[in-house]
XYZ file of C-alpha atoms in Angstrom:
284
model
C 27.254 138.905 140.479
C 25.138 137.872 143.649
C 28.203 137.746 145.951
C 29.851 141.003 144.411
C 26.816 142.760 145.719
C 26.731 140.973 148.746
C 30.037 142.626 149.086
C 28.756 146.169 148.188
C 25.876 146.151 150.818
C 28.278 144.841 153.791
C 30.266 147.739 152.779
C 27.734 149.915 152.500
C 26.951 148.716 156.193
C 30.730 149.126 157.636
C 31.881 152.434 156.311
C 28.005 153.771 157.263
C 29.039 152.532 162.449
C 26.360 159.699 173.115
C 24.661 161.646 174.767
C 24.600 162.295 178.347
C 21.395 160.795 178.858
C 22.548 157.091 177.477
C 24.482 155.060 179.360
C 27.813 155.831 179.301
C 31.193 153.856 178.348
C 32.467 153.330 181.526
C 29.287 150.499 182.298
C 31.641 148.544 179.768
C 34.019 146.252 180.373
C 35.956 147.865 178.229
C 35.494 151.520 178.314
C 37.245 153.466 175.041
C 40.316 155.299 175.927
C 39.870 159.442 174.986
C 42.785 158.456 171.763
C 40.544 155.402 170.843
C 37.733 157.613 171.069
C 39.401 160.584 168.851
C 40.819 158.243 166.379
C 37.080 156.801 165.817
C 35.484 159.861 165.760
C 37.850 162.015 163.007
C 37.482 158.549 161.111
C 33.638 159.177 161.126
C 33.470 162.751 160.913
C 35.994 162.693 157.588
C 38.868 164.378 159.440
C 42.098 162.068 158.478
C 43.216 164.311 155.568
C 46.124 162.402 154.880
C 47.491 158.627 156.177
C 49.769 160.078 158.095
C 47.555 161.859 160.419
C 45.396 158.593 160.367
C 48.397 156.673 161.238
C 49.328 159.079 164.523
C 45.960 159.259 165.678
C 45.897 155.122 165.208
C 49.444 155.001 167.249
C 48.679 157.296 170.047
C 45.723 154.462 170.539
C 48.798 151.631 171.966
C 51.393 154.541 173.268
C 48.782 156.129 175.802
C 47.564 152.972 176.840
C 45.826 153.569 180.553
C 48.148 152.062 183.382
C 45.303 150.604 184.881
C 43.715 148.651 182.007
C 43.832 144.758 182.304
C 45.731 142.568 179.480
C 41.844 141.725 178.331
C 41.384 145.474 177.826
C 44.495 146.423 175.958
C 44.311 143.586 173.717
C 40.458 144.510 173.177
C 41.450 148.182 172.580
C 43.896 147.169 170.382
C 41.431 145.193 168.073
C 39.071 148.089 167.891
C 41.797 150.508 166.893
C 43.310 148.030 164.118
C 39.087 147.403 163.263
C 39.033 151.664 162.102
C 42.173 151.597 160.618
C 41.229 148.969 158.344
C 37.948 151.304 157.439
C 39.774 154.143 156.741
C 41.806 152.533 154.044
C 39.012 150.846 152.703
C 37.630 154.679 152.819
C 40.505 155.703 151.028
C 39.481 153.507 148.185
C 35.867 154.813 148.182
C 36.376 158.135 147.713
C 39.070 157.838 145.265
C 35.724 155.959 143.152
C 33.672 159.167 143.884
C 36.480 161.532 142.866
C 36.653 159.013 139.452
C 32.585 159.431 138.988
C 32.889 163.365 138.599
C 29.403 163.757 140.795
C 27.922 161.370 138.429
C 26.105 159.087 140.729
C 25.106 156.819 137.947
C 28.312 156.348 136.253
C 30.048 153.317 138.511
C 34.124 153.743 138.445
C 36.446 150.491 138.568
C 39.837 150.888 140.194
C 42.404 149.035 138.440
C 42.488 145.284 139.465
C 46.514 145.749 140.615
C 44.794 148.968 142.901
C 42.115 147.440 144.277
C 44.137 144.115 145.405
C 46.521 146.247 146.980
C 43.818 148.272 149.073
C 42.454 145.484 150.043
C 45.174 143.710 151.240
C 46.397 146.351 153.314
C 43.080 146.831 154.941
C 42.571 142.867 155.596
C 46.205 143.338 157.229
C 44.896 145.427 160.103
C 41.124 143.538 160.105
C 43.338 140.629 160.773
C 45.375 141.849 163.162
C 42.351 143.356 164.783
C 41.118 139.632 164.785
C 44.126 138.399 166.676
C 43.849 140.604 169.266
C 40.062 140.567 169.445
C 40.676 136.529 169.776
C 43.522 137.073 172.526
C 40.764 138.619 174.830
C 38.487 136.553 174.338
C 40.731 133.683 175.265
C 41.512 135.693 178.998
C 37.492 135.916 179.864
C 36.302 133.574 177.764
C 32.712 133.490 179.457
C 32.078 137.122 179.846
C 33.672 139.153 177.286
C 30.817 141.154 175.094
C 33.259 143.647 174.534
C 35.958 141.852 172.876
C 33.463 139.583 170.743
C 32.423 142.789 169.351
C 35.977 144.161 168.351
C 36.260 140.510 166.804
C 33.212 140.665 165.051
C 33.922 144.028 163.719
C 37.062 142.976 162.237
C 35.722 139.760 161.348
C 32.991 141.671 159.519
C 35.621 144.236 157.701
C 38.007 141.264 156.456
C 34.985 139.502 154.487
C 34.655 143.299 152.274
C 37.824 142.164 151.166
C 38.279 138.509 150.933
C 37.021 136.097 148.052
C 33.540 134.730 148.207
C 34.761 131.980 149.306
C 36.425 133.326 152.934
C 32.723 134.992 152.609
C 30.999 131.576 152.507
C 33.156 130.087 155.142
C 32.836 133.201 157.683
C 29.841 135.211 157.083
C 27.314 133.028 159.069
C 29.543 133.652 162.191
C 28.784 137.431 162.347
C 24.999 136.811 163.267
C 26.628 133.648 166.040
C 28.362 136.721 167.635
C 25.984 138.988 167.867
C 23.709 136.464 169.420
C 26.408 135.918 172.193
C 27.259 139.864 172.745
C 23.723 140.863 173.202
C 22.965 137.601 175.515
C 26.009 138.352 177.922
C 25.335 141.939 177.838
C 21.406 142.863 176.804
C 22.468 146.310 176.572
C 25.272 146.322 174.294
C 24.561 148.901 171.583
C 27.122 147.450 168.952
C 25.779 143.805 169.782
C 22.252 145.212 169.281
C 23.535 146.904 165.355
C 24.569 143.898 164.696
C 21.819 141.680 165.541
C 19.931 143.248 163.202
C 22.174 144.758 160.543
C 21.422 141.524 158.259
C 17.635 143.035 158.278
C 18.245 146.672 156.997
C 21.568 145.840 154.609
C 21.245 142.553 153.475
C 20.173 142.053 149.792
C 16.686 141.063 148.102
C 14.786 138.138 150.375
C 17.699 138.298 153.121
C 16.895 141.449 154.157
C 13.727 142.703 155.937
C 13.852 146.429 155.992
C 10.477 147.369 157.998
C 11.749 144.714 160.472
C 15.068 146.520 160.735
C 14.325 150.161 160.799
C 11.683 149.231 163.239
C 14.335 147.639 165.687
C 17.127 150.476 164.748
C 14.771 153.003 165.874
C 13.986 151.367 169.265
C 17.866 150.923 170.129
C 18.244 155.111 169.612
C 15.416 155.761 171.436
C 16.588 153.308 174.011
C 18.431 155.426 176.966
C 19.243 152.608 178.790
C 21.498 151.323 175.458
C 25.449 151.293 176.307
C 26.394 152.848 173.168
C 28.647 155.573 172.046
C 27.790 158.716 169.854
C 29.324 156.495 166.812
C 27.112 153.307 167.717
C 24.053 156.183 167.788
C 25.190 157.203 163.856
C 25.246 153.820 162.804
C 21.071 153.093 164.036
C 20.771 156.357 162.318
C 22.671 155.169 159.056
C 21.228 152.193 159.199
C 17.253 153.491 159.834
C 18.363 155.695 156.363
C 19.606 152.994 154.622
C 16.474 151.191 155.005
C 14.030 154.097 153.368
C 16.383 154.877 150.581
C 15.921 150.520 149.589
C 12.892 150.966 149.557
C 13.368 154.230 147.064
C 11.910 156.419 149.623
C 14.208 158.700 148.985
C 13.037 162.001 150.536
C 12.664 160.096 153.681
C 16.007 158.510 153.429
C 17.396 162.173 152.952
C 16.018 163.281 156.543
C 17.374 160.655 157.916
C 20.561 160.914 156.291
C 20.476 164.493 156.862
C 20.007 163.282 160.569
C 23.516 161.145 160.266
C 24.695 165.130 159.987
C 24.243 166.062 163.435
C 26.734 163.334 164.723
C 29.341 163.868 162.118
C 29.185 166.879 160.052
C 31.216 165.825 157.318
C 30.340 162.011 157.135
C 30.606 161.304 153.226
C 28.761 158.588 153.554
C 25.619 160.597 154.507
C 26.602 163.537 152.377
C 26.830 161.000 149.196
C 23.722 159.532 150.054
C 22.353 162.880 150.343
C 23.240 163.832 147.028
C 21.913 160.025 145.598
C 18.419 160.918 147.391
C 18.708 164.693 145.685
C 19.319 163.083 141.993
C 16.507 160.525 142.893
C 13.885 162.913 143.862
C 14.776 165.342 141.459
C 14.028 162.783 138.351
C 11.183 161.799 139.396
């Protein structure tokens, strides 16, 4: 029961991850290519209506390729895209559980087991593959590479959602490791930063510390020297929600929630969490 929660709050965490003040994405070492950035952003913002439009925005990542980019940036790009993909079917499962609940936020909806293995397996195909490339850079600059360990850690992150405890036990400690090493190679890195302290505001009962994290979340948004993106911006947002609505303070978990709104107007994740808060609040 412990590790099926686990489970819940990481993906709580993934399917929760600019503006012209921050720094921008071309201080990276990898900047994200205009399809990258498109694919990422309908992915957030609940625009893939069907797999097929998920799969051409996904493709037009690797066919538009910039000439210019270095093998360590295309295979780095490539992670990230494979990374998204591998949310968005795992979002395809989610929602098909809310559809199942009939707005009943209390009422908890299994998928059939024969489903559910065959989600996850095609999700943990593109996590892995997003591994594979994420490891390929890495290998090419091995001792200054913040943006491919974070495309690795990303995927590594999304392929524990779906693996048994025990690929959890063997690989979760490593996400932490990584973050460490993106944030000390590049102090600036927004998604390093997220996932420094993600542990803090998601993890479960003594593992998580969510004062500590909300406090931290809020100084990386408010920090306009942070290389981060307008999705990396969300997920402090998310995140800073996440950690009122533990602590069933829900009306502030709503504003901030409500706040998730402004980057993504139709984020379910927010908008389900706004509804959870509503329900809360409105039993009290």
């Amino acid at each position: 029961m412990y590790f099926k929660n686990v489970k819940k709050i990481f993906l709580t965490l993934l399917v929760s991850l600019s503006f012209a003040a921050f720094a921008q994405s071309d201080e990276r070492d990898v900047p994200y290519t205009k399809e990258l950035r498109t694919f990422i952003n309908a992915y957030f913002n609940h625009d893939l209506t069907t797999k097929e439009q998920a799969e051409k925005l996904y493709n037009a990542v690797s066919s538009n390729m910039p000439a210019d980019f270095t093998e360590y940036q295309v295979e780095t790009t490539l992670s990230r895209a494979d990374y998204y993909f591998g949310q968005y079917i795992m979002e395809l499962y989610d929602l098909t559980q809310l559809e199942h609940a009939l707005d009943d936020i209390s009422k908890e909806f299994e998928e059939p087991e024969e489903r559910n293995k065959r989600i996850k397996a095609e999700a943990s195909k593109y996590y892995e593959s997003g591994m594979v490339h994420g490891s390929k850079a890495m290998a090419l600059k091995p001792d200054d590479c913040p943006d491919a360990m974070a495309a690795y850690t990303q995927a590594l992150s999304g392929n524990i959602i779906v693996k048994p405890v025990g690929y959890v036990l063997q690989h979760g400690t490593k996400i932490a490791s990584y973050a460490r090493k993106i944030v000390k190679v590049a102090p600036k890195s927004g998604i390093g930063w997220f996932l420094v302290s993600a542990q803090s505001c998601y993890a479960p009962g003594i593992f998580g510390n969510a004062k500590k994290g909300r406090q931290q979340m809020t100084t990386y948004l408010e920090d306009e020297d942070m290389i981060c993106e307008k999705f990396d911006r969300y997920n402090y947002t998310c995140a800073i929600a996440y950690t009122y609505y533990r602590q069933n303070k829900f009306a502030e978990a709503k504003e901030w929630y409500t706040k998730c709104l402004d980057f993504y107007p139709k984020n379910y994740c927010a908008l389900d969490f706004i509804k959870k808060c509503d329900a809360k609040l409105a039993s009290k």
